[in-house]
Amino acid sequence: MDLKTLVVLVPNYRGKPSSLAPLKEMLRQKTTLKNALWLEFTYAESLCSNKDPEIIAQSLSDTIDNYVYDHRDQVDQIILAGHSMGASILRRAYLNASGFGRSTALSKSWANLVCRLVLMGGFGRGFVINNQSLILKYSLSILAFTARTFGFGKMLLAMLAGSDFISRLRVDWLHMSTSGRNVPQVVHLLGSADLAIRPEDVIDLDQFPNAVPVGVSGVSHSAIARPNQQTENPLKRAFLGEAVANRGVKVTGSAKKVFFFLHGIRDSRDCFKKVSDELSRRYPEAKMVLPHYGYLSARGFLNTRYRNSFVSWFIDEYAEYLARNPKTEFYFAGHSNGTYILGEALQRIPRLSFERLYLAASVLPPKYDWDTAINDRQQAKSVRSDMGSQDWSVGVLCRVLNKFGWKDIGTGGFDGFEFGDTDHIAYHRFTGGHGAMLKEGNTTSIVDFLLSSSSAKLDSREVGRPSKIFVTFVKYGDILLPIGLLLLLAIVLVLATLPLTWPSLAWHDFGPPMAALIVAVLWIVMGRF
């Protein structure tokens, strides 16, 4: 029996094979693929669908696996082709089958038969709303906010830049690209009139080994997969392995080390700026990243959804620097909420990895799973946690919040972590509060650790004893703080209802304004600090 090429077609977000029917017909009539085997994958879902793209990708992998098994005497090689969102689904399926998924149990033998990936308008960084025109940007932002609020459209939301699906896809793709294994040719067709994707947002696709970035003049995002006068020849060459790169890949910088610094609720950029300056002096070839993700108030910190929005931002930043520096080493220093962002990112993206992690006043819970992060996934080689002896934010507030349901934050940066491997994690305690370890005298020590982990040993300096009132709140804060809030609420309610309950009081009319003033002051204070 003659061996044949299997061509797998994965359509755009509508998931209907009919959108690629003209392409299939053109390839059958005008190329040597007329005798090929064809597998047209469908995943038709509504625009409001909450279907997980990971599940769709695994369904595609299983479908290919079953088809290859049923035609095992016929399939010689496989060409994978996807358009727009379909290209992302296709890449996820290929990575899973190649052993670069969440688990090696997802590996499939069909991945070894893939000779070429044809990506037509494929997303690299994902769909970037801020790159669109002003009206479209605000319209899409409102639509995305509405979808997240009411819980619909998760399938399309997963295609946005910074989403867990896209970021995990990018990191896994780049890890495969530097794994040293033989990889198939990747042809990426991108129209010059594509308003959904900018060339600089697909660097990770174009830097893949054997990548052939092809620009198609005057073609839009939707038209790139439709044969016409501009696209027919580029499409034929892409599928036949005759494509020639004509689109430059602009990559700025090739740093061997990249250092990330993330500030906390109260801005700790000044300290990290001094650390980065010292690192730059000692290691000029390194790249320092001091991103400012905006001011985060105590009110914002209590909002889990708002707090998690910064996690997606950080993962996207990491993936972007990895795309530009695939073989670099990453290092991290974070304070307070910055450590929360790191902790969440490590759990969401298994291949997110750093050489060393410096945590200052960490708000991660003591039960944070460092064992999986360090020993199983090798996401960090060394961790240093600096703590304040009288840190009200971590020792008291995070303790109370954890007991009242905020389980993703806690007192790891005050009590220490339950992970007991001192070969990988060490602690320094400083006299003072939430920012005690960020004083200038500690700058050199932080730099030494990040460069060589030489200061990761336990510190023996004498630490000042915390005040009795602080110790009392550490022990009984989960009782004292709620009582204080209840008393404040009672006062507000009494003042608000004075005209009804105590009309005989001469100043009863001032009760409601005073109650409103207390609420307003409390709201402003929580938004400012």
Coordinates of C-alpha atoms in Angstrom, one line a residue:
M1 CA 0.0 0.0 0.0
D2 CA 1.3 3.5 -1.0
L3 CA 2.3 5.7 1.9
K4 CA 0.7 9.1 1.9
T5 CA 0.8 12.5 3.6
L6 CA -1.9 13.2 6.2
V7 CA -3.0 16.9 6.1
V8 CA -4.8 18.1 9.3
L9 CA -6.8 21.3 9.0
V10 CA -7.9 23.2 12.0
P11 CA -10.2 26.2 11.4
N12 CA -10.5 29.6 13.1
Y13 CA -12.6 30.4 16.2
R14 CA -15.8 29.4 14.5
G15 CA -14.5 25.8 14.4
K16 CA -16.2 24.9 11.1
P17 CA -14.2 23.0 8.5
S18 CA -16.1 24.8 5.7
S19 CA -14.0 27.9 6.3
L20 CA -11.0 26.0 5.0
A21 CA -12.8 24.1 2.2
P22 CA -11.5 26.5 -0.6
L23 CA -7.9 26.0 0.7
K24 CA -8.3 22.2 0.7
E25 CA -9.8 22.2 -2.8
M26 CA -7.0 24.4 -4.2
L27 CA -4.3 22.2 -2.7
R28 CA -5.9 19.0 -4.1
Q29 CA -6.3 20.4 -7.6
K30 CA -3.0 22.4 -8.0
T31 CA -0.4 20.6 -5.8
T32 CA 1.1 17.1 -5.3
L33 CA -1.3 16.8 -2.3
K34 CA -4.1 15.6 -4.5
N35 CA -3.6 12.1 -3.2
A36 CA -3.1 13.0 0.4
L37 CA -5.2 11.9 3.3
W38 CA -7.3 14.7 4.8
L39 CA -8.5 15.2 8.4
E40 CA -10.7 18.2 9.0
F41 CA -11.1 18.9 12.7
T42 CA -14.2 20.6 14.0
Y43 CA -14.9 22.2 17.3
A44 CA -17.8 24.4 16.5
E45 CA -18.8 26.5 19.6
S46 CA -20.7 29.7 20.1
L47 CA -18.9 33.0 20.6
C48 CA -20.1 32.8 24.3
S49 CA -18.7 29.3 24.8
N50 CA -16.8 28.5 28.0
K51 CA -15.1 25.5 26.4
D52 CA -11.6 25.2 27.6
P53 CA -9.1 25.4 24.7
E54 CA -6.9 22.9 26.5
I55 CA -9.8 20.4 26.2
I56 CA -10.3 21.2 22.5
A57 CA -6.5 20.8 21.9
Q58 CA -6.5 17.4 23.6
S59 CA -9.6 16.4 21.6
L60 CA -7.6 17.3 18.4
S61 CA -4.6 15.2 19.6
D62 CA -6.8 12.2 20.3
T63 CA -8.6 12.6 17.0
I64 CA -5.2 12.6 15.1
D65 CA -4.0 9.6 17.2
N66 CA -7.1 7.6 16.4
Y67 CA -7.0 8.5 12.7
V68 CA -3.3 7.5 12.4
Y69 CA -3.9 4.2 14.2
D70 CA -6.8 3.4 11.8
H71 CA -4.6 4.3 8.8
R72 CA -1.3 3.1 10.2
D73 CA -0.4 1.3 6.9
Q74 CA -1.0 4.5 4.9
V75 CA 0.3 7.5 6.9
D76 CA 3.9 8.4 6.1
Q77 CA 4.1 12.0 7.4
I78 CA 1.8 14.7 8.8
I79 CA 1.3 18.3 7.9
L80 CA -0.5 20.3 10.6
A81 CA -2.3 23.5 9.4
G82 CA -4.3 26.0 11.4
H83 CA -5.8 29.4 11.0
S84 CA -6.0 32.1 13.7
M85 CA -7.3 30.5 16.9
G86 CA -7.0 27.1 15.2
A87 CA -3.2 27.6 14.9
S88 CA -3.1 28.0 18.7
I89 CA -5.2 24.9 19.3
L90 CA -3.0 23.0 16.8
R91 CA 0.3 24.1 18.5
R92 CA -1.1 23.1 21.9
A93 CA -2.1 19.6 20.6
Y94 CA 1.4 19.2 19.0
L95 CA 3.2 20.2 22.2
N96 CA 1.1 17.8 24.3
A97 CA 1.7 15.0 21.9
S98 CA 5.5 15.8 21.9
G99 CA 5.8 15.6 25.7
F100 CA 5.7 19.4 26.4
G101 CA 2.2 19.5 27.9
R102 CA 1.1 19.6 31.5
S103 CA 2.0 15.9 31.8
T104 CA 4.0 13.4 29.7
A105 CA 1.0 11.1 29.9
L106 CA -0.4 13.3 27.1
S107 CA 2.4 12.2 24.7
K108 CA 1.3 10.6 21.5
S109 CA 3.4 8.7 18.9
W110 CA 1.9 10.7 16.0
A111 CA 4.0 13.7 16.9
N112 CA 7.0 11.9 15.5
L113 CA 5.4 11.9 12.0
V114 CA 4.9 15.7 11.8
C115 CA 7.1 17.2 9.1
R116 CA 5.6 20.6 8.9
L117 CA 3.3 23.1 10.7
V118 CA 1.6 25.7 8.6
L119 CA 0.3 28.6 10.7
M120 CA -2.0 31.0 9.0
G121 CA -2.4 34.2 11.0
G122 CA -1.3 32.4 14.1
F123 CA -1.2 34.1 17.5
G124 CA 2.1 34.3 19.4
R125 CA 1.5 36.7 22.2
G126 CA -2.2 36.3 21.8
F127 CA -4.7 38.9 20.8
V128 CA -3.6 42.3 22.2
I129 CA -6.6 44.5 22.7
N130 CA -4.5 47.6 23.3
N131 CA -3.1 47.3 19.8
Q132 CA -6.4 48.0 18.2
S133 CA -7.9 51.3 17.1
L134 CA -9.2 53.5 19.9
I135 CA -12.9 52.8 19.4
L136 CA -12.3 49.0 18.9
K137 CA -10.0 48.9 21.9
Y138 CA -12.6 50.4 24.3
S139 CA -15.4 48.3 22.8
L140 CA -13.4 45.1 23.2
S141 CA -12.3 46.1 26.7
I142 CA -15.9 46.6 27.8
L143 CA -16.9 43.3 26.2
A144 CA -14.1 41.4 27.8
F145 CA -14.9 42.9 31.2
T146 CA -18.6 42.0 30.8
A147 CA -17.7 38.5 29.8
R148 CA -15.4 38.0 32.8
T149 CA -18.0 39.5 35.2
F150 CA -20.9 37.4 34.0
G151 CA -18.8 34.3 33.3
F152 CA -19.2 33.7 29.5
G153 CA -16.9 33.6 26.5
K154 CA -14.0 31.9 28.3
M155 CA -12.9 30.2 25.1
L156 CA -12.2 33.4 23.3
L157 CA -10.9 35.2 26.4
A158 CA -8.3 32.4 26.5
M159 CA -6.9 33.8 23.3
L160 CA -6.1 37.2 24.8
A161 CA -2.5 38.2 25.6
G162 CA -1.6 37.3 29.2
S163 CA -4.2 34.5 29.5
D164 CA -3.1 31.3 31.2
F165 CA -3.7 29.3 28.0
I166 CA -1.6 31.6 25.7
S167 CA 1.2 32.2 28.2
R168 CA 1.5 28.4 29.0
L169 CA 1.5 27.8 25.2
R170 CA 4.3 30.3 24.6
V171 CA 6.5 29.1 27.4
D172 CA 6.1 25.4 26.5
W173 CA 6.7 26.3 22.8
L174 CA 9.9 28.2 23.6
H175 CA 11.1 25.4 25.9
M176 CA 10.7 22.9 23.1
S177 CA 12.5 25.2 20.7
T178 CA 15.6 25.1 22.9
S179 CA 15.3 21.4 23.9
G180 CA 17.8 20.3 21.2
R181 CA 15.4 17.8 19.7
N182 CA 14.6 17.5 16.1
V183 CA 11.6 19.7 15.3
P184 CA 9.5 20.1 12.1
Q185 CA 9.5 23.1 9.8
V186 CA 7.2 25.9 10.9
V187 CA 5.8 28.2 8.2
H188 CA 4.0 31.2 9.5
L189 CA 2.0 33.2 7.0
L190 CA 1.1 36.7 8.2
G191 CA -0.8 39.3 6.1
S192 CA 0.6 42.8 5.9
A193 CA -3.0 44.1 6.4
D194 CA -3.6 41.9 9.5
L195 CA -5.0 44.2 12.1
A196 CA -5.2 41.5 14.8
I197 CA -1.5 40.6 14.9
R198 CA 1.6 42.7 14.8
P199 CA 4.9 41.2 13.6
E200 CA 6.6 42.0 16.9
D201 CA 3.9 39.9 18.7
V202 CA 4.8 36.7 17.0
I203 CA 8.6 36.6 17.8
D204 CA 8.2 33.3 19.5
L205 CA 6.7 31.7 16.4
D206 CA 9.3 33.1 14.1
Q207 CA 12.3 32.2 16.3
F208 CA 11.4 28.5 16.4
P209 CA 14.1 26.2 14.8
N210 CA 13.3 25.7 11.1
A211 CA 10.9 28.6 11.2
V212 CA 10.0 30.3 7.9
P213 CA 8.2 33.6 8.5
V214 CA 6.4 34.6 5.4
G215 CA 4.7 38.0 4.8
V216 CA 1.8 38.2 2.4
S217 CA 1.3 41.7 1.0
G218 CA -2.2 43.3 1.3
V219 CA -3.9 40.4 3.0
S220 CA -6.0 40.6 6.1
H221 CA -6.3 38.3 9.1
S222 CA -9.4 36.5 7.8
A223 CA -8.2 36.3 4.2
I224 CA -4.8 34.7 4.8
A225 CA -6.3 31.2 4.6
R226 CA -8.4 31.9 1.5
P227 CA -6.8 31.2 -1.8
N228 CA -6.8 34.3 -4.1
Q229 CA -4.3 36.1 -6.3
Q230 CA -2.2 37.3 -3.3
T231 CA -2.3 34.1 -1.2
E232 CA -2.4 31.1 -3.6
N233 CA 1.3 30.8 -4.3
P234 CA 2.4 31.5 -0.6
L235 CA -0.1 28.9 0.5
K236 CA 1.1 26.2 -2.0
R237 CA 4.7 26.8 -1.1
A238 CA 3.9 26.6 2.6
F239 CA 2.2 23.2 2.3
L240 CA 4.8 21.8 0.0
G241 CA 7.8 22.9 2.0
E242 CA 9.0 25.4 -0.6
A243 CA 8.3 28.6 1.3
V244 CA 11.0 31.2 1.5
A245 CA 11.3 33.6 4.4
N246 CA 10.7 37.2 3.4
R247 CA 9.7 38.7 6.7
G248 CA 12.4 39.9 9.0
V249 CA 12.4 38.9 12.7
K250 CA 13.4 41.9 14.9
V251 CA 14.8 40.8 18.2
T252 CA 16.4 43.4 20.5
G253 CA 18.9 42.2 23.0
S254 CA 20.3 38.8 23.8
A255 CA 20.9 39.0 27.5
K256 CA 22.4 36.0 29.3
K257 CA 20.6 36.9 32.5
V258 CA 17.3 38.7 33.0
F259 CA 16.4 40.0 36.5
F260 CA 12.7 40.7 37.3
F261 CA 11.8 43.0 40.2
L262 CA 8.2 43.3 41.5
H263 CA 7.2 45.8 44.1
G264 CA 4.5 45.4 46.7
I265 CA 1.4 47.2 47.9
R266 CA 3.5 50.1 49.1
D267 CA 6.0 51.0 46.4
S268 CA 9.4 49.2 46.9
R269 CA 10.8 50.2 43.6
D270 CA 13.4 52.6 45.2
C271 CA 15.1 49.7 46.9
F272 CA 15.0 47.4 43.9
K273 CA 16.3 50.2 41.7
K274 CA 19.4 50.3 43.9
V275 CA 19.7 46.5 43.7
S276 CA 19.4 46.7 39.9
D277 CA 22.0 49.4 39.6
E278 CA 24.4 47.4 41.6
L279 CA 23.7 44.3 39.5
S280 CA 24.2 46.3 36.3
R281 CA 27.6 47.5 37.6
R282 CA 28.7 43.9 38.5
Y283 CA 27.1 42.2 35.5
P284 CA 26.7 44.7 32.6
E285 CA 25.4 42.1 30.1
A286 CA 22.3 41.4 32.2
K287 CA 18.9 42.8 31.5
M288 CA 17.1 44.5 34.4
V289 CA 13.3 44.6 34.3
L290 CA 11.6 46.9 36.8
P291 CA 8.1 47.0 35.5
H292 CA 5.5 49.1 37.3
Y293 CA 2.2 47.3 37.3
G294 CA 0.4 50.2 39.0
Y295 CA -0.4 51.2 42.6
L296 CA -2.2 48.5 44.5
S297 CA -4.1 49.8 47.6
A298 CA -5.2 47.7 50.5
R299 CA -8.7 47.7 49.0
G300 CA -7.4 46.3 45.8
F301 CA -5.3 43.7 47.6
L302 CA -8.5 42.4 49.3
N303 CA -10.1 41.9 45.8
T304 CA -8.8 38.5 44.6
R305 CA -9.9 39.0 41.0
Y306 CA -8.2 42.4 40.8
R307 CA -5.1 41.0 42.5
N308 CA -5.0 38.1 40.1
S309 CA -5.1 40.5 37.1
F310 CA -1.5 41.4 37.8
V311 CA -0.5 37.7 37.7
S312 CA -1.6 37.5 34.0
W313 CA 0.4 40.7 33.3
F314 CA 3.5 39.3 34.9
I315 CA 3.3 36.0 33.0
D316 CA 2.9 37.8 29.7
E317 CA 6.0 39.9 30.5
Y318 CA 8.0 36.8 31.4
A319 CA 6.9 35.1 28.2
E320 CA 7.8 38.1 26.1
Y321 CA 11.3 38.3 27.5
L322 CA 11.7 34.6 27.1
A323 CA 10.6 34.9 23.4
R324 CA 13.4 37.5 22.9
N325 CA 15.9 35.6 25.0
P326 CA 15.0 31.9 24.7
K327 CA 18.3 30.6 26.3
T328 CA 18.6 33.2 29.1
E329 CA 18.6 32.6 32.8
F330 CA 15.8 34.3 34.9
Y331 CA 16.1 35.7 38.4
F332 CA 13.4 37.3 40.6
A333 CA 13.2 39.7 43.5
G334 CA 9.8 40.7 44.9
H335 CA 8.3 42.4 47.9
S336 CA 4.9 41.8 49.5
N337 CA 2.2 41.5 46.7
G338 CA 5.1 41.0 44.2
T339 CA 5.7 37.6 45.9
Y340 CA 2.0 36.7 45.6
I341 CA 2.2 37.4 41.8
L342 CA 5.2 35.1 41.6
G343 CA 3.7 32.3 43.6
E344 CA 0.5 32.3 41.5
A345 CA 2.5 32.4 38.2
L346 CA 4.6 29.4 39.2
Q347 CA 1.5 27.4 39.9
R348 CA -0.2 28.4 36.7
I349 CA 2.7 27.9 34.3
P350 CA 4.7 24.7 35.2
R351 CA 7.6 25.6 33.0
L352 CA 8.0 29.1 34.4
S353 CA 11.5 28.9 35.9
F354 CA 14.1 31.0 37.7
E355 CA 17.6 30.4 39.0
R356 CA 17.0 32.3 42.2
L357 CA 14.1 33.9 44.0
Y358 CA 14.4 36.7 46.5
L359 CA 11.2 37.1 48.6
A360 CA 10.8 40.2 50.9
A361 CA 7.9 40.2 53.3
S362 CA 6.2 37.4 51.4
V363 CA 2.4 37.2 51.6
L364 CA 2.3 33.6 50.4
P365 CA 0.8 31.1 52.8
P366 CA 3.1 28.8 54.9
K367 CA 1.6 25.8 53.1
Y368 CA 2.7 27.1 49.7
D369 CA 3.8 24.1 47.6
W370 CA 7.5 24.7 47.3
D371 CA 8.2 21.0 47.1
T372 CA 6.4 20.7 43.7
A373 CA 7.9 24.0 42.5
I374 CA 11.5 23.2 43.5
N375 CA 11.8 19.4 43.5
D376 CA 9.3 18.3 40.9
R377 CA 9.2 21.1 38.3
Q378 CA 12.6 22.6 39.0
Q379 CA 11.1 26.1 38.8
A380 CA 13.7 27.5 41.2
K381 CA 17.1 26.4 42.4
S382 CA 17.4 28.6 45.5
V383 CA 15.0 30.8 47.5
R384 CA 15.7 33.4 50.1
S385 CA 12.9 34.8 52.3
D386 CA 13.6 38.0 54.2
M387 CA 11.2 38.9 57.1
G388 CA 10.4 41.8 59.4
S389 CA 10.3 41.1 63.2
Q390 CA 7.2 43.4 63.6
D391 CA 5.5 43.1 60.2
W392 CA 1.8 44.0 60.8
S393 CA 0.9 43.5 57.2
V394 CA 2.0 39.9 57.0
G395 CA 2.1 38.8 60.7
V396 CA -1.3 40.2 61.5
L397 CA -3.4 41.2 58.5
C398 CA -2.5 38.3 56.2
R399 CA -3.0 35.9 59.2
V400 CA -6.5 37.2 59.8
L401 CA -7.4 37.2 56.1
N402 CA -6.1 33.6 55.7
K403 CA -8.3 32.4 58.5
F404 CA -11.3 34.2 57.1
G405 CA -11.1 32.7 53.6
W406 CA -8.2 34.3 51.7
K407 CA -6.3 31.0 51.5
D408 CA -4.0 32.1 48.7
I409 CA -2.3 34.6 51.0
G410 CA -0.8 34.1 54.4
T411 CA 2.1 34.4 56.8
G412 CA 4.9 32.6 54.9
G413 CA 6.9 35.8 55.0
F414 CA 6.6 36.0 58.8
D415 CA 6.3 32.4 60.2
G416 CA 8.3 30.8 57.4
F417 CA 7.1 28.0 55.0
E418 CA 6.4 24.4 55.9
F419 CA 8.7 23.3 53.2
G420 CA 11.7 22.3 55.3
D421 CA 14.5 21.9 52.7
T422 CA 17.1 24.4 54.0
D423 CA 19.4 23.5 51.1
H424 CA 17.0 25.3 48.8
I425 CA 15.3 27.9 51.0
A426 CA 16.7 30.1 53.8
Y427 CA 15.5 33.0 55.9
H428 CA 16.8 36.3 57.2
R429 CA 14.8 38.3 59.8
F430 CA 15.3 42.0 60.2
T431 CA 14.3 44.3 63.0
G432 CA 11.3 46.4 61.9
G433 CA 8.1 46.2 59.9
H434 CA 6.9 45.4 56.4
G435 CA 9.8 47.1 54.7
A436 CA 12.6 46.4 57.2
M437 CA 14.6 44.3 54.8
L438 CA 14.5 46.9 52.0
K439 CA 16.8 49.3 53.7
E440 CA 20.0 50.4 51.9
G441 CA 22.2 48.3 54.2
N442 CA 20.7 45.1 52.7
T443 CA 21.2 46.0 49.1
T444 CA 24.6 44.3 48.8
S445 CA 23.4 41.2 50.5
I446 CA 20.4 40.9 48.0
V447 CA 22.8 41.4 45.0
D448 CA 25.2 38.7 46.4
F449 CA 22.4 36.2 46.7
L450 CA 20.9 36.9 43.2
L451 CA 24.4 36.5 41.6
S452 CA 25.8 33.6 43.6
S453 CA 23.3 32.6 46.4
S454 CA 26.3 33.2 48.8
S455 CA 24.1 35.0 51.3
A456 CA 21.4 32.3 51.4
K457 CA 22.7 30.9 54.8
L458 CA 20.7 31.6 57.9
D459 CA 21.5 35.0 59.4
S460 CA 22.8 35.1 63.0
R461 CA 22.3 38.8 63.7
E462 CA 20.4 39.8 66.8
V463 CA 16.9 40.8 66.0
G464 CA 14.9 43.3 68.1
R465 CA 12.0 41.9 70.1
P466 CA 8.5 42.9 68.8
S467 CA 6.2 45.0 71.0
K468 CA 3.7 43.4 73.3
I469 CA 0.8 44.8 71.4
F470 CA 2.1 43.3 68.2
V471 CA 2.5 39.9 69.8
T472 CA -1.0 40.2 71.2
F473 CA -2.4 40.9 67.7
V474 CA -0.4 38.0 66.2
K475 CA -2.1 35.7 68.7
Y476 CA -5.6 37.1 68.8
G477 CA -5.9 39.3 65.7
D478 CA -8.5 37.0 64.2
I479 CA -10.7 38.0 67.2
L480 CA -9.6 41.5 67.9
L481 CA -9.9 42.8 64.3
P482 CA -13.4 41.5 63.6
I483 CA -14.5 42.9 66.9
G484 CA -13.1 46.3 66.0
L485 CA -14.8 46.2 62.6
L486 CA -18.1 45.2 64.2
L487 CA -17.8 48.1 66.7
L488 CA -17.1 50.5 63.9
L489 CA -20.1 49.1 62.0
A490 CA -22.3 49.5 65.0
I491 CA -21.2 53.1 65.5
V492 CA -22.0 53.8 61.8
L493 CA -25.5 52.2 62.1
V494 CA -26.3 54.1 65.3
L495 CA -25.3 57.4 63.8
A496 CA -27.2 56.7 60.6
T497 CA -30.4 55.9 62.4
L498 CA -30.3 58.6 65.1
P499 CA -33.2 60.6 63.5
L500 CA -35.4 57.6 64.0
T501 CA -34.1 56.1 67.3
W502 CA -33.2 59.3 69.2
P503 CA -35.2 62.1 67.8
S504 CA -35.0 63.9 71.1
L505 CA -31.3 64.5 70.8
A506 CA -30.4 68.0 69.8
W507 CA -27.8 66.9 67.3
H508 CA -29.7 63.9 65.9
D509 CA -29.7 65.4 62.4
F510 CA -25.9 65.2 62.3
G511 CA -25.9 61.4 62.7
P512 CA -26.3 60.3 59.1
P513 CA -23.8 62.8 57.8
M514 CA -21.3 61.6 60.4
A515 CA -21.9 58.0 59.5
A516 CA -21.4 58.8 55.8
L517 CA -18.2 60.7 56.7
I518 CA -16.8 57.7 58.6
V519 CA -17.5 55.3 55.7
A520 CA -16.0 57.8 53.2
V521 CA -12.9 58.2 55.2
L522 CA -12.5 54.5 55.7
W523 CA -13.0 53.9 51.9
I524 CA -10.4 56.6 51.0
V525 CA -7.9 55.3 53.5
M526 CA -8.2 51.7 52.2
G527 CA -7.8 53.1 48.7
R528 CA -4.7 55.1 49.6
F529 CA -2.7 52.7 51.7

